[in-house]
Coordinates of C-alpha atoms and ligand atoms in Angstrom, one line a residue:
Chain A
M1 CA 19.0 -7.4 -27.1
S2 CA 15.4 -6.8 -27.6
F3 CA 13.6 -4.1 -25.6
L4 CA 12.0 -5.2 -22.3
S5 CA 8.4 -4.1 -22.3
D6 CA 6.5 -3.6 -19.0
T7 CA 4.7 -6.9 -19.4
A8 CA 8.1 -8.6 -20.1
I9 CA 9.4 -7.1 -16.9
A10 CA 6.4 -8.3 -14.9
R11 CA 7.1 -11.8 -16.2
L12 CA 10.8 -11.5 -15.2
C13 CA 9.8 -10.3 -11.7
E14 CA 7.7 -13.4 -11.4
A15 CA 10.4 -15.7 -12.8
A16 CA 13.0 -14.2 -10.3
A17 CA 10.6 -14.7 -7.4
W18 CA 9.3 -18.2 -8.4
P19 CA 10.7 -20.6 -5.7
G20 CA 12.9 -23.3 -7.2
F21 CA 13.0 -26.4 -5.0
E22 CA 15.8 -28.9 -5.7
S23 CA 13.2 -31.6 -5.3
G24 CA 10.0 -32.5 -3.6
F25 CA 7.8 -29.6 -4.7
T26 CA 6.7 -28.0 -7.9
V27 CA 5.3 -24.6 -7.6
T28 CA 2.2 -24.1 -9.7
G29 CA 0.7 -20.8 -8.7
V30 CA 0.3 -18.0 -6.2
A31 CA -2.4 -18.3 -3.4
G32 CA -1.9 -14.9 -1.9
R33 CA 0.6 -12.2 -0.9
G34 CA 1.4 -10.8 2.5
G35 CA 3.5 -7.9 3.6
S36 CA 6.8 -9.7 3.4
A37 CA 6.0 -13.1 2.2
T38 CA 4.1 -14.8 -0.7
V39 CA 2.0 -18.0 -0.3
Y40 CA 2.4 -20.3 -3.3
V41 CA 0.4 -23.3 -4.4
A42 CA 2.6 -26.3 -5.1
R43 CA 2.5 -30.0 -5.8
D44 CA 4.0 -32.3 -3.3
E45 CA 5.6 -34.8 -5.7
A46 CA 6.1 -37.6 -3.2
L47 CA 2.6 -37.5 -1.7
H48 CA 0.7 -36.4 -4.8
R49 CA -1.2 -33.7 -3.1
E50 CA -1.4 -29.9 -3.4
V51 CA 0.1 -27.9 -0.6
A52 CA 0.6 -24.2 0.2
I53 CA 4.1 -22.9 0.8
K54 CA 4.8 -19.5 2.4
V55 CA 8.1 -18.1 1.3
V56 CA 9.8 -14.9 2.5
D57 CA 10.1 -12.5 -0.5
V58 CA 13.6 -11.2 0.2
P59 CA 16.0 -12.3 2.9
D60 CA 16.8 -9.2 5.0
R61 CA 20.3 -8.7 6.5
D62 CA 19.5 -9.4 10.1
G63 CA 17.1 -12.3 9.3
R64 CA 14.0 -10.7 10.9
A65 CA 11.7 -12.0 8.1
A66 CA 13.0 -15.5 8.3
A67 CA 12.8 -15.5 12.1
R68 CA 9.2 -14.3 12.0
L69 CA 8.3 -17.0 9.5
A70 CA 9.9 -19.7 11.6
R71 CA 8.1 -18.4 14.7
E72 CA 4.8 -18.5 12.8
A73 CA 5.5 -22.1 11.7
L74 CA 6.3 -23.1 15.3
I75 CA 3.1 -21.6 16.6
L76 CA 1.1 -23.3 13.9
A77 CA 2.8 -26.6 14.8
R78 CA 1.7 -26.1 18.4
L79 CA -1.9 -25.5 17.4
D80 CA -3.4 -28.9 16.4
H81 CA -7.0 -28.0 15.7
P82 CA -9.3 -28.4 12.7
G83 CA -9.6 -24.6 12.4
I84 CA -5.9 -24.1 12.1
V85 CA -3.8 -25.2 9.1
P86 CA -1.3 -28.0 9.9
V87 CA 2.3 -27.3 9.0
H88 CA 4.1 -30.1 7.1
A89 CA 7.7 -28.9 6.9
Q90 CA 9.9 -25.9 7.0
G91 CA 13.2 -25.1 5.3
V92 CA 15.4 -22.7 3.3
L93 CA 15.5 -22.5 -0.5
P94 CA 18.8 -22.8 -2.3
D95 CA 18.7 -19.0 -2.8
G96 CA 18.5 -18.5 1.0
R97 CA 14.8 -17.7 1.4
A98 CA 13.0 -19.3 4.4
Y99 CA 9.7 -21.2 3.8
Y100 CA 7.3 -23.5 5.4
V101 CA 4.9 -26.0 3.9
M102 CA 1.3 -26.2 5.1
K103 CA -2.1 -27.5 4.1
L104 CA -3.6 -25.7 1.1
V105 CA -7.0 -24.2 2.0
R106 CA -9.4 -23.8 -0.8
G107 CA -11.6 -21.1 0.5
R108 CA -12.6 -17.5 0.5
P109 CA -12.1 -14.8 3.1
L110 CA -14.9 -14.5 5.6
D111 CA -16.5 -11.2 4.3
R112 CA -17.0 -12.8 0.8
A113 CA -18.2 -16.1 2.2
A114 CA -20.7 -14.4 4.6
A115 CA -22.2 -12.3 1.8
E116 CA -23.6 -15.6 0.4
L117 CA -25.1 -16.7 3.8
Q118 CA -28.5 -15.1 4.0
A119 CA -29.8 -16.5 7.3
L120 CA -28.6 -15.2 10.6
P121 CA -28.4 -18.7 12.2
D122 CA -26.0 -19.8 9.5
R123 CA -23.8 -16.8 10.0
L124 CA -23.8 -17.3 13.8
A125 CA -22.9 -21.0 13.2
L126 CA -19.9 -19.9 11.2
F127 CA -19.0 -17.4 13.9
A128 CA -19.2 -20.2 16.5
R129 CA -16.5 -22.1 14.6
I130 CA -14.2 -19.1 14.7
L131 CA -14.8 -18.7 18.4
D132 CA -14.0 -22.3 19.0
T133 CA -10.7 -22.1 17.1
V134 CA -9.5 -19.0 18.8
A135 CA -10.6 -20.3 22.2
F136 CA -8.4 -23.4 21.5
A137 CA -5.4 -21.1 20.8
H138 CA -6.1 -19.2 24.0
A139 CA -6.2 -22.4 26.0
Q140 CA -2.6 -23.0 24.6
G141 CA -1.6 -19.5 25.8
I142 CA -1.6 -18.0 22.4
V143 CA -3.2 -14.7 21.5
H144 CA -3.7 -14.1 17.7
R145 CA -3.6 -10.3 17.8
D146 CA -4.6 -9.7 14.1
L147 CA -8.1 -11.3 13.8
K148 CA -10.0 -9.8 10.9
P149 CA -12.2 -11.1 8.1
A150 CA -9.3 -11.2 5.6
N151 CA -7.5 -13.6 7.9
I152 CA -10.3 -16.0 8.2
L153 CA -10.8 -18.4 5.3
V154 CA -14.1 -20.3 4.8
G155 CA -13.9 -23.6 2.8
G156 CA -16.5 -25.1 0.5
W157 CA -17.9 -27.3 3.3
G158 CA -18.4 -24.5 5.7
D159 CA -15.0 -25.4 7.3
V160 CA -13.4 -22.4 8.8
Y161 CA -9.6 -21.6 9.1
V162 CA -8.1 -18.9 11.2
M163 CA -5.0 -17.8 9.3
D164 CA -2.0 -15.6 9.7
W165 CA -0.5 -16.4 13.1
G166 CA 2.6 -14.3 12.3
A167 CA 1.6 -11.6 14.8
A168 CA 0.6 -14.0 17.5
Q169 CA 1.7 -13.5 21.1
A170 CA 2.7 -16.7 22.8
D171 CA 3.3 -16.7 26.6
T172 CA 6.4 -18.8 26.1
V173 CA 7.9 -16.3 23.6
A174 CA 10.5 -14.0 25.0
E175 CA 9.6 -10.3 25.1
H176 CA 12.1 -9.2 22.4
E177 CA 10.6 -11.6 19.9
R178 CA 7.2 -10.1 20.2
V179 CA 6.0 -8.5 17.0
V180 CA 4.1 -5.3 16.9
A181 CA 1.1 -5.8 14.7
G182 CA -2.7 -5.5 14.3
T183 CA -5.1 -3.9 11.9
P184 CA -6.8 -0.6 12.6
G185 CA -10.6 -1.1 12.9
F186 CA -10.1 -4.5 14.5
M187 CA -7.3 -3.7 16.9
A188 CA -8.2 -3.3 20.6
P189 CA -7.4 0.2 22.0
E190 CA -4.8 -1.2 24.5
Q191 CA -3.1 -2.9 21.6
E192 CA -3.1 0.3 19.5
R193 CA -1.4 2.0 22.5
G194 CA 1.3 -0.7 22.3
E195 CA 0.6 -2.2 25.7
M196 CA 0.9 -5.8 26.6
V197 CA -2.4 -7.5 25.6
D198 CA -4.2 -10.7 26.7
E199 CA -7.0 -12.8 25.3
R200 CA -9.4 -9.8 25.6
A201 CA -7.6 -8.2 22.6
D202 CA -8.8 -11.0 20.4
I203 CA -12.3 -10.8 22.0
F204 CA -12.4 -7.2 21.0
A205 CA -11.6 -8.1 17.3
L206 CA -14.1 -11.0 17.5
G207 CA -16.8 -8.5 18.7
T208 CA -16.0 -6.3 15.7
I209 CA -16.2 -9.3 13.3
L210 CA -19.5 -10.4 14.9
K211 CA -21.0 -6.9 14.3
G212 CA -20.0 -7.1 10.6
L213 CA -21.2 -10.6 10.3
A214 CA -24.6 -10.1 11.9
G215 CA -25.4 -7.0 9.8
A216 CA -27.0 -3.7 10.5
D217 CA -30.5 -5.2 10.9
A218 CA -29.3 -7.9 13.4
P219 CA -31.4 -8.5 16.5
P220 CA -30.5 -6.1 19.3
A221 CA -29.6 -9.0 21.5
V222 CA -26.8 -10.1 19.1
L223 CA -25.6 -6.5 18.7
A224 CA -25.4 -6.2 22.5
V225 CA -23.1 -9.2 22.7
A226 CA -20.9 -7.7 19.9
D227 CA -20.8 -4.4 21.7
K228 CA -19.9 -5.9 25.0
A229 CA -17.1 -8.0 23.4
S230 CA -15.7 -4.9 21.7
A231 CA -16.0 -2.6 24.7
A232 CA -13.2 0.0 24.8
E233 CA -12.1 -1.1 28.3
P234 CA -10.8 -4.6 28.5
A235 CA -12.4 -5.1 31.9
A236 CA -15.8 -4.3 30.4
R237 CA -15.5 -7.1 27.8
Y238 CA -16.2 -10.8 28.3
A239 CA -13.2 -12.3 30.1
R240 CA -13.2 -15.5 28.1
I241 CA -14.3 -16.6 24.6
A242 CA -16.4 -19.3 26.2
D243 CA -18.6 -16.5 27.7
V244 CA -19.2 -15.1 24.2
A245 CA -20.1 -18.5 22.9
D246 CA -22.5 -19.1 25.9
E247 CA -24.3 -15.8 25.2
L248 CA -24.8 -16.6 21.6
N249 CA -26.0 -20.1 22.5
R250 CA -28.5 -18.5 24.8
F251 CA -29.7 -16.3 22.0
R252 CA -30.0 -19.4 19.7
D253 CA -32.0 -21.2 22.3
G254 CA -34.4 -18.3 22.7
L255 CA -33.0 -17.0 26.0
P256 CA -31.8 -13.4 26.5
P257 CA -28.0 -12.9 26.6
S258 CA -26.9 -11.4 29.9
A259 CA -25.4 -8.4 28.0
Y260 CA -28.8 -7.5 26.8
R261 CA -31.6 -5.7 28.8
E262 CA -34.8 -6.8 27.2
P263 CA -37.8 -4.5 26.8
A264 CA -41.0 -6.0 28.4
A265 CA -42.9 -6.3 25.2
E266 CA -40.0 -8.0 23.4
R267 CA -39.6 -10.3 26.4
L268 CA -43.2 -11.4 26.2
L269 CA -42.9 -11.9 22.4
R270 CA -39.7 -14.0 23.0
L271 CA -41.4 -16.0 25.7
Y272 CA -44.3 -16.5 23.4
R273 CA -42.1 -17.8 20.7
R274 CA -40.3 -20.1 23.0
Y275 CA -43.2 -21.3 25.1
E276 CA -46.1 -20.9 22.8
L277 CA -48.5 -23.2 24.5
P278 CA -47.7 -22.4 28.1
V279 CA -47.8 -18.7 27.4
L280 CA -51.2 -19.1 25.8
L281 CA -52.4 -21.1 28.8
V282 CA -51.1 -18.4 31.2
L283 CA -52.7 -15.7 29.2
A284 CA -56.0 -17.7 29.1
Y285 CA -55.8 -18.1 32.8
V286 CA -55.2 -14.4 33.4
L287 CA -58.0 -13.5 31.1
M288 CA -60.3 -16.0 32.8
R289 CA -59.4 -14.6 36.2
A290 CA -60.0 -11.1 35.0
G291 CA -63.3 -12.1 33.6
L292 CA -64.2 -13.9 36.8
L293 CA -63.4 -10.8 38.8
L294 CA -65.5 -8.7 36.5
W295 CA -68.4 -11.1 36.8
I296 CA -68.2 -11.2 40.6
G297 CA -68.0 -7.5 40.7
Y298 CA -70.9 -7.2 38.5
Chain B
M1 CA 26.2 -22.7 -8.6
A2 CA 28.3 -19.7 -9.5
F3 CA 27.0 -16.7 -7.7
P4 CA 28.1 -13.2 -8.8
P5 CA 30.3 -11.3 -6.4
T6 CA 28.5 -9.1 -3.9
R7 CA 28.6 -5.5 -4.9
L8 CA 28.7 -2.5 -2.6
S9 CA 26.3 0.3 -2.8
V10 CA 27.6 2.7 -5.4
V11 CA 27.0 5.5 -3.0
A12 CA 29.4 4.0 -0.6
R13 CA 32.0 3.4 -3.3
T14 CA 31.8 7.0 -4.7
R15 CA 32.8 8.1 -1.2
S16 CA 35.9 5.8 -1.1
D17 CA 39.3 7.3 -0.5
D18 CA 40.7 5.4 -3.4
E19 CA 40.5 7.4 -6.6
E20 CA 40.2 4.3 -8.9
T21 CA 37.4 2.9 -6.8
R22 CA 35.6 6.2 -7.1
R23 CA 36.1 6.3 -10.8
V24 CA 34.7 2.8 -11.3
A25 CA 31.8 3.5 -9.0
F26 CA 30.8 6.6 -10.9
A27 CA 31.0 4.7 -14.2
A28 CA 28.7 2.1 -12.8
L29 CA 26.3 4.8 -11.6
V30 CA 26.2 6.3 -15.1
E31 CA 25.7 3.0 -16.6
A32 CA 22.7 2.2 -14.4
Y33 CA 21.1 5.6 -14.6
W34 CA 21.7 7.2 -18.0
K35 CA 18.8 5.5 -19.7
P36 CA 16.2 6.4 -17.1
I37 CA 17.5 10.0 -17.0
Y38 CA 17.5 10.3 -20.8
K39 CA 14.0 9.0 -21.1
Y40 CA 12.9 11.1 -18.2
L41 CA 14.2 14.2 -19.9
R42 CA 12.5 13.2 -23.1
L43 CA 9.1 12.4 -21.6
Q44 CA 8.9 14.7 -18.6
W45 CA 10.9 17.7 -19.8
H46 CA 9.9 17.2 -23.4
L47 CA 13.4 17.7 -24.7
D48 CA 14.1 16.5 -28.3
P49 CA 16.4 13.5 -28.7
D50 CA 19.6 15.6 -29.2
Q51 CA 18.9 18.0 -26.4
A52 CA 18.1 15.1 -24.1
A53 CA 21.3 13.2 -25.0
D54 CA 23.4 16.3 -24.4
A55 CA 21.6 17.2 -21.1
T56 CA 22.1 13.6 -19.9
Q57 CA 25.8 13.7 -20.4
D58 CA 26.1 17.2 -19.0
F59 CA 24.1 16.3 -16.0
F60 CA 26.6 13.6 -15.1
V61 CA 29.5 16.0 -15.5
S62 CA 27.8 18.6 -13.2
A63 CA 27.0 15.8 -10.7
L64 CA 30.8 15.1 -10.6
E65 CA 31.7 18.7 -10.3
K66 CA 29.2 19.4 -7.5
D67 CA 29.9 16.1 -5.8
L68 CA 26.2 15.3 -5.8
I69 CA 26.5 11.7 -5.0
A70 CA 28.6 12.2 -1.8
R71 CA 26.0 14.8 -0.7
Y72 CA 23.2 12.2 -0.7
D73 CA 21.5 11.7 2.7
P74 CA 19.7 8.3 2.9
A75 CA 17.6 9.6 5.8
R76 CA 15.9 12.1 3.4
A77 CA 14.9 10.2 0.3
R78 CA 15.6 7.1 -1.7
F79 CA 18.7 7.4 -3.9
R80 CA 16.7 7.0 -7.0
T81 CA 14.4 9.8 -6.0
Y82 CA 17.3 12.0 -5.0
L83 CA 18.9 11.6 -8.3
R84 CA 15.7 12.4 -10.2
L85 CA 15.3 15.5 -8.1
C86 CA 18.9 16.5 -9.0
V87 CA 18.0 16.1 -12.6
D88 CA 15.0 18.3 -12.1
G89 CA 17.2 20.9 -10.4
Y90 CA 19.8 20.7 -13.1
Q91 CA 17.3 21.1 -15.9
S92 CA 15.3 23.9 -14.4
N93 CA 18.6 25.8 -14.0
Q94 CA 19.4 25.2 -17.6
V95 CA 16.0 26.6 -18.6
K96 CA 16.3 29.6 -16.3
A97 CA 19.8 30.4 -17.7
G98 CA 18.5 29.9 -21.2
R99 CA 21.6 28.0 -21.8
R100 CA 22.3 26.0 -24.9
L101 CA 24.6 23.1 -24.4
K102 CA 27.8 22.4 -26.2
R103 CA 27.6 18.9 -27.6
G104 CA 29.3 16.0 -25.9
G105 CA 30.3 17.5 -22.6
G106 CA 30.7 14.3 -20.8
A107 CA 31.0 11.8 -23.7
S108 CA 34.2 10.3 -22.4
L109 CA 32.6 8.9 -19.2
V110 CA 31.0 5.9 -20.7
S111 CA 29.9 5.5 -24.3
L112 CA 26.1 6.0 -24.2
D113 CA 24.0 4.6 -26.9
F114 CA 21.3 7.2 -27.2
T115 CA 20.1 5.8 -30.5
T116 CA 19.1 2.6 -28.8
A117 CA 17.5 4.4 -26.0
E118 CA 15.5 6.5 -28.5
G119 CA 14.4 3.3 -30.3
E120 CA 13.2 1.9 -26.9
L121 CA 11.1 5.0 -26.3
R122 CA 9.4 4.5 -29.6
Q123 CA 8.6 0.9 -28.7
R124 CA 7.3 1.7 -25.2
E125 CA 3.7 1.0 -24.4
P126 CA 1.4 3.9 -25.1
S127 CA 0.6 4.2 -21.4
V128 CA 3.1 6.7 -19.9
P129 CA 2.6 6.6 -16.1
A130 CA 1.0 9.9 -14.9
D131 CA 3.2 10.0 -11.8
V132 CA 6.7 11.2 -12.5
D133 CA 8.2 9.1 -9.8
E134 CA 6.5 6.1 -11.3
L135 CA 7.8 7.0 -14.8
F136 CA 11.4 7.2 -13.5
Y137 CA 10.9 4.0 -11.5
R138 CA 9.8 2.0 -14.5
E139 CA 12.7 3.1 -16.6
W140 CA 15.1 2.5 -13.7
V141 CA 13.8 -1.1 -13.3
R142 CA 14.0 -1.6 -17.1
A143 CA 17.6 -0.6 -17.1
L144 CA 18.3 -2.8 -14.1
F145 CA 16.7 -5.9 -15.7
D146 CA 18.4 -5.1 -19.0
R147 CA 21.8 -5.3 -17.4
A148 CA 20.9 -8.4 -15.4
V149 CA 19.7 -10.2 -18.5
G150 CA 22.8 -9.2 -20.4
E151 CA 25.1 -10.4 -17.7
L152 CA 23.2 -13.6 -17.3
R153 CA 23.7 -14.3 -21.0
E154 CA 27.4 -13.4 -20.9
R155 CA 28.0 -15.6 -17.9
A156 CA 26.2 -18.6 -19.4
E157 CA 28.2 -18.2 -22.6
S158 CA 31.5 -17.8 -20.9
R159 CA 30.8 -21.1 -19.1
G160 CA 29.8 -22.8 -22.3
R161 CA 26.2 -23.1 -21.1
R162 CA 24.5 -21.4 -24.0
A163 CA 21.6 -23.9 -23.8
M164 CA 20.8 -23.0 -20.3
F165 CA 20.4 -19.4 -21.2
E166 CA 18.3 -20.4 -24.2
V167 CA 15.8 -22.2 -22.0
F168 CA 15.4 -19.1 -19.9
E169 CA 15.2 -16.9 -23.0
R170 CA 12.4 -19.0 -24.6
Y171 CA 10.4 -19.5 -21.4
D172 CA 10.8 -16.3 -19.4
L173 CA 12.2 -13.7 -21.9
A174 CA 10.1 -14.3 -25.0
D175 CA 7.6 -11.7 -26.0
P176 CA 4.7 -12.4 -23.6
A177 CA 2.2 -11.5 -26.3
A178 CA 3.4 -14.5 -28.3
G179 CA 2.3 -16.9 -25.6
R180 CA 4.6 -19.3 -23.7
P181 CA 6.1 -22.5 -25.1
S182 CA 5.7 -25.6 -22.9
Y183 CA 8.7 -27.3 -21.3
A184 CA 8.2 -30.2 -23.8
E185 CA 8.2 -27.8 -26.8
I186 CA 11.4 -26.2 -25.5
A187 CA 12.9 -29.6 -24.8
G188 CA 12.1 -30.7 -28.4
S189 CA 13.5 -27.7 -30.1
L190 CA 16.7 -27.7 -28.1
G191 CA 17.2 -31.4 -28.1
L192 CA 17.0 -31.7 -24.3
T193 CA 14.9 -33.8 -22.0
P194 CA 12.0 -32.0 -20.2
A195 CA 13.7 -32.7 -16.9
T196 CA 16.8 -30.9 -18.1
V197 CA 14.7 -28.0 -19.2
T198 CA 13.2 -27.8 -15.7
N199 CA 16.6 -27.9 -14.1
H200 CA 18.1 -25.4 -16.5
L201 CA 15.2 -23.0 -16.0
A202 CA 15.5 -23.2 -12.2
A203 CA 19.2 -22.6 -12.3
M204 CA 18.9 -19.6 -14.6
R205 CA 16.1 -18.1 -12.6
R206 CA 18.2 -18.5 -9.4
E207 CA 21.1 -16.8 -11.1
F208 CA 19.0 -14.1 -12.6
R209 CA 17.5 -13.4 -9.2
A210 CA 20.9 -13.1 -7.6
L211 CA 22.1 -10.8 -10.4
V212 CA 19.1 -8.5 -10.0
L213 CA 19.5 -8.3 -6.2
D214 CA 23.2 -7.7 -6.8
H215 CA 22.8 -4.9 -9.3
L216 CA 20.1 -3.4 -7.1
R217 CA 22.8 -2.9 -4.5
E218 CA 24.8 -0.8 -6.9
V219 CA 21.9 1.6 -7.6
T220 CA 20.5 2.0 -4.1
G221 CA 21.8 4.2 -1.3
S222 CA 21.4 2.1 1.8
E223 CA 20.7 -1.4 3.0
E224 CA 17.1 -0.4 4.0
E225 CA 16.5 1.1 0.5
W226 CA 17.9 -2.1 -1.1
E227 CA 15.5 -4.2 1.0
A228 CA 12.5 -2.1 0.2
E229 CA 13.2 -2.0 -3.5
A230 CA 13.9 -5.7 -3.6
R231 CA 10.7 -6.5 -1.8
R232 CA 8.7 -4.4 -4.2
L233 CA 10.3 -6.0 -7.2
L234 CA 10.2 -9.6 -6.0
G235 CA 7.0 -9.5 -3.9
G236 CA 4.6 -8.8 -6.7
G237 CA 4.8 -5.0 -6.5
W238 CA 6.0 -4.2 -10.1
Ligands
ATP1 N1 -2.7 -22.4 3.6 C1 -3.2 -21.5 2.7 N2 -4.0 -22.0 1.7 C2 -4.5 -21.1 0.8 N3 -4.2 -19.8 0.8 C3 -3.4 -19.3 1.8 C4 -2.9 -20.1 2.8 N4 -2.1 -19.3 3.6 C5 -2.2 -18.1 3.2 N5 -3.0 -18.0 2.1 C6 -3.4 -16.8 1.3 O1 -2.2 -16.0 1.2 C7 -2.4 -14.7 1.7 C8 -1.2 -14.2 2.5 O2 -0.9 -15.0 3.5 P1 -0.7 -14.5 5.0 O3 -2.0 -13.9 5.5 O4 -0.1 -15.6 5.8 O5 0.3 -13.4 4.8 P2 0.5 -12.2 5.7 O6 0.6 -12.7 7.1 O7 -0.4 -11.1 5.4 O8 2.0 -11.9 5.3 P3 3.0 -11.1 6.3 O9 3.1 -12.1 7.5 O10 4.2 -11.0 5.5 O11 2.2 -9.9 6.7 C9 -3.7 -14.8 2.5 O12 -4.5 -13.6 2.4 C10 -4.4 -16.0 2.1 O13 -5.4 -15.7 1.2

């Protein structure tokens, strides 16, 4: 027996983990790894397309990992939206590992994709698509609970996918099936304390994401929206995602978001930008009146 | 698909009431751990080959005498770490006592092929992990995989499926530096169809996986530890 080098062992680890389907799919690569599962790239032999397959790494004795995966697939199946990957199938490998098949997303995580978008309006347009996706889930009674840039994939066409619904809380899911999850830095304080959360926990995470996306030199009006969304107290945040979207739309249209108290000079400047001609007319009028007064007084 | 029998944790078995069960379990433990311990004594304690061989055997004898395995507490450390710390304790006592070992103290336990182990040490990559736990871990995994590959070969041969193992050997076991043959190349050289190569490889990988997970049970101290080690090995952590 020849000696197993470290690289030989690495290859054997991969060989032992490589999912072998009896038929239907040929696994061709690894798309990414999670805490207890790996996402593989595979060819769907019947439909001649590439798919992503999430496979539990090791079946545990009480089946927690498989149950969590199945639950995630069910939630994905319920969320039929262009920003959420569709599930095609789910099953168990001959060696006992649970898996589900989904659309393969060819994209990059949000932080890397955003680095290439220079203009603020482009970044805000991207953020609006994230808002729309999460708002859709909220309307179905599902809170994501682990929103962060690494869980958001941006495709080549600017398409946006909110991934990793494994930690989601669904109002139809029994209490004991709820998973404790979240990522420090993006997790709302009430979630960190292990309390029951609602949509506002996601709004907190979205506020944090917006702050990162807008950048340090973002306009104060945008930062005010981000700050309000990620307020420590849930009651101080926006109650619904639609409110966040409205605020950003106001900003885009040159109106002040309600979360932002505008200094007078900035207000004049904004009004000037928005209503260039009318503002000039008003100014001209004011000046004319002033001149008239002076003249009369003289 | 012939799956290997499910093994019990060696720790559980060394605590059995049945003397024979205990004896077999201890032999399995020695088999799984002697190489990592020998290499650990060579690399970490800088013993020369003869000293390390003697110390390895003597360590197992003293482990039996002191009932070290039964005293393992899963709540405090992984079994692998516990055993390594026991080796450290053993060896620092030896050094303190200035003791020189008599040769072959525990040679009758299992016949240990120190010459091979020494040869492997000379072949090892120049990078020795800085962290002692990592060093021991790597040797431990190497021993585990060595045994799983050996058993896979034996099982294939005993079933008259030598060709199946050969596919695995050429695709997954061949020296990674030499590059990987394609399925078609393997099919050509073994006189098989590419579809058969695909099926053989999948079957061998599945059996190899089962063997690794099974042997892993033997060398871990609890179900939780088994799960954590399995996840690290098969979840891209090696
Ligand atoms: N449909 C997909 N297409 C392409 N890549 C994907 C897809 N799904 C997941 N990935 C990649 O795989 C990685 C891991 O997937 P995922 O986020 O679902 O795992 P995880 O939830 O972190 O795992 P766990 O649930 O065990 O913690 C992701 O970071 C992502 O890059």
